[in-house]
XYZ file of C-alpha atoms in Angstrom:
209
model
C -12.445 22.106 8.138
C -13.705 23.362 4.793
C -11.746 20.784 2.791
C -11.790 17.002 2.520
C -9.017 14.730 3.800
C -8.191 11.474 1.979
C -5.463 9.097 3.177
C -4.046 6.023 1.436
C -2.668 3.181 3.537
C -1.285 -0.336 3.173
C 1.850 -2.433 3.334
C 4.771 -2.037 0.929
C 4.152 -2.688 -2.744
C 0.401 -2.037 -2.821
C 0.586 0.796 -5.363
C -0.605 3.614 -3.111
C 1.592 6.220 -4.766
C 0.329 5.309 -8.247
C -3.297 5.609 -7.179
C -2.676 8.807 -5.209
C -1.409 10.394 -8.425
C -4.467 9.039 -10.260
C -6.804 10.584 -7.695
C -5.007 13.925 -7.999
C -5.298 13.876 -11.798
C -8.999 12.944 -11.616
C -9.737 15.832 -9.235
C -7.724 18.321 -11.288
C -9.635 17.327 -14.417
C -12.827 18.268 -12.577
C -11.377 21.612 -11.553
C -11.430 20.708 -7.863
C -8.658 22.264 -5.767
C -6.476 19.517 -4.348
C -3.028 18.822 -2.985
C -1.109 15.543 -2.937
C 1.656 14.905 -0.433
C 3.238 12.076 1.541
C 4.394 10.844 4.914
C 6.987 10.984 6.157
C 7.855 14.115 4.225
C 5.871 16.863 2.555
C 7.932 19.690 4.047
C 11.622 20.576 3.919
C 12.123 19.320 7.464
C 9.942 16.270 6.865
C 11.862 15.228 3.752
C 15.131 15.426 5.692
C 13.626 13.212 8.386
C 12.387 10.833 5.686
C 15.942 10.347 4.407
C 17.048 9.247 7.871
C 14.017 7.030 8.464
C 14.132 5.087 5.221
C 17.888 4.628 5.057
C 18.531 1.140 6.391
C 22.210 2.005 6.888
C 21.179 3.962 10.004
C 20.572 1.917 13.136
C 17.462 3.331 14.843
C 15.749 2.126 17.972
C 12.016 1.470 17.722
C 11.356 4.514 19.912
C 13.558 6.767 17.771
C 11.805 5.549 14.626
C 8.404 6.396 16.109
C 9.449 9.854 17.302
C 11.004 10.769 13.952
C 7.799 9.787 12.153
C 5.703 11.832 14.564
C 8.043 14.837 14.249
C 7.691 14.817 10.468
C 3.907 14.463 10.855
C 3.662 17.346 13.289
C 5.485 19.655 10.891
C 3.361 18.529 7.946
C 0.135 19.184 9.847
C 1.114 22.718 10.838
C 2.796 23.720 7.599
C 0.591 22.028 4.980
C -2.400 19.880 5.957
C -4.316 22.129 8.343
C -3.865 25.364 6.338
C -4.844 23.678 3.072
C -7.896 22.007 4.607
C -8.882 25.372 6.057
C -8.586 26.822 2.558
C -11.051 24.211 1.269
C -8.698 21.917 -0.624
C -9.000 18.158 -0.993
C -5.882 16.626 0.548
C -4.521 13.318 -0.805
C -1.999 11.944 1.683
C 0.133 8.876 0.971
C 0.309 7.351 4.500
C -0.866 8.860 7.783
C -1.197 7.692 11.375
C -2.776 4.343 10.459
C 0.621 3.366 9.041
C 2.224 4.250 12.374
C -0.297 2.109 14.222
C 0.242 -0.797 11.809
C 4.035 -0.586 11.500
C 5.263 0.686 14.862
C 2.353 -0.697 16.889
C 1.471 -4.051 15.361
C 4.744 -4.533 13.470
C 7.298 -3.372 16.032
C 5.236 -4.273 19.088
C 4.971 -0.846 20.712
C 2.035 -0.327 23.058
C -0.996 0.479 20.899
C -2.523 2.899 23.403
C 0.725 4.851 23.571
C 1.037 4.931 19.764
C -2.564 6.140 19.527
C -1.927 8.960 22.001
C 1.174 10.226 20.240
C -0.590 9.899 16.861
C -3.374 12.163 18.128
C -0.855 14.667 19.473
C 1.185 14.897 16.271
C -1.885 14.984 13.989
C -3.566 17.689 16.104
C -6.440 15.208 16.512
C -7.289 15.608 12.829
C -9.128 12.533 11.496
C -9.285 11.734 7.748
C -12.666 11.934 6.065
C -11.833 8.869 3.962
C -9.084 6.263 4.284
C -8.394 3.789 1.485
C -6.579 0.713 2.809
C -4.895 -1.167 -0.024
C -4.710 -4.857 0.775
C -2.359 -7.387 -0.797
C -0.680 -10.587 0.288
C 2.657 -9.827 1.907
C 4.871 -11.940 -0.353
C 3.613 -10.225 -3.506
C 3.810 -6.784 -1.925
C 7.408 -7.191 -0.815
C 8.457 -8.633 -4.172
C 6.979 -5.607 -5.952
C 8.514 -3.140 -3.509
C 11.970 -4.695 -3.592
C 12.103 -4.565 -7.392
C 11.497 -0.806 -7.207
C 14.170 -0.416 -4.527
C 16.686 -2.443 -6.545
C 16.134 -0.225 -9.575
C 16.698 2.855 -7.415
C 19.808 1.282 -5.840
C 18.620 2.272 -2.357
C 18.326 0.105 0.744
C 14.905 0.996 2.197
C 14.350 0.256 5.899
C 10.746 -0.927 5.574
C 10.989 -2.650 2.224
C 13.910 -4.618 3.686
C 11.678 -5.925 6.493
C 10.788 -9.564 7.050
C 7.626 -11.265 5.860
C 6.673 -11.782 9.527
C 6.872 -8.046 10.219
C 4.714 -7.235 7.187
C 2.185 -9.898 8.157
C 1.759 -8.177 11.518
C 1.457 -4.787 9.815
C -1.113 -6.118 7.349
C -3.115 -7.540 10.246
C -2.967 -4.108 11.849
C -4.376 -2.366 8.792
C -7.241 -4.865 8.526
C -8.060 -4.507 12.222
C -8.121 -0.718 11.831
C -10.532 -1.109 8.907
C -12.786 -3.414 10.930
C -12.833 -1.024 13.889
C -13.515 2.148 11.849
C -15.830 1.194 8.979
C -17.260 4.685 8.587
C -14.025 6.244 7.351
C -12.136 3.240 5.907
C -12.556 1.245 2.717
C -10.456 -1.856 2.004
C -9.328 -2.076 -1.620
C -7.984 -5.445 -2.848
C -4.991 -4.653 -5.077
C -4.116 -8.024 -6.585
C -5.023 -6.816 -10.085
C -3.767 -4.228 -12.583
C -3.762 -0.468 -11.751
C -6.702 0.291 -14.059
C -8.924 -2.301 -12.360
C -7.919 -0.943 -8.963
C -8.775 2.596 -10.079
C -12.220 1.399 -11.161
C -12.784 0.259 -7.562
C -11.657 3.595 -6.146
C -13.504 5.983 -8.435
C -17.097 5.172 -7.322
C -16.022 5.486 -3.679
C -14.661 8.966 -4.374
C -17.740 9.957 -6.358
C -19.984 8.970 -3.455
C -17.899 10.517 -0.670
C -17.153 13.786 -2.493
C -20.730 14.598 -3.502
């Protein structure tokens, strides 16, 4: 691919969306063509799936949850990610298949080999060039996330999860980072957004040379 693919990962409340917007602004200020999007979502079909997935009023089996996520991903790859990478853009994606491995694999207990296979299928075997894994203790992350949800008056499926679930997901993200050091960077996010950005910027400068 002619472009560069950046993904942001981590448990709830780590500030991924804030930093994704910061990365986009930084790239735009340099005149570098970029596109920021999110999972699940990023397409008309994907956003409709997102509404179902995040709404805790719907009762979904673990298998249904996984398949909905992968369906939204498949559409996003074909409609947005692959064409834009082909066109030479820098893609900034808020969540990708590492979240599926951490949440549905480690968190929900689905077979990790199976999750990996369906991740590869839905992503068209496209691997990010750089993955930033935002790490924060679970209690703080959930407290932050739930305050946002309360303000929005929306019951979010994942932000309503237990501390035990998020601990398993966090473990998953850290194990992914340990197993793939070439593409992943762990960013501690227990400080203010500006300090976090100062950790991210030199990584981007090095990787995007």
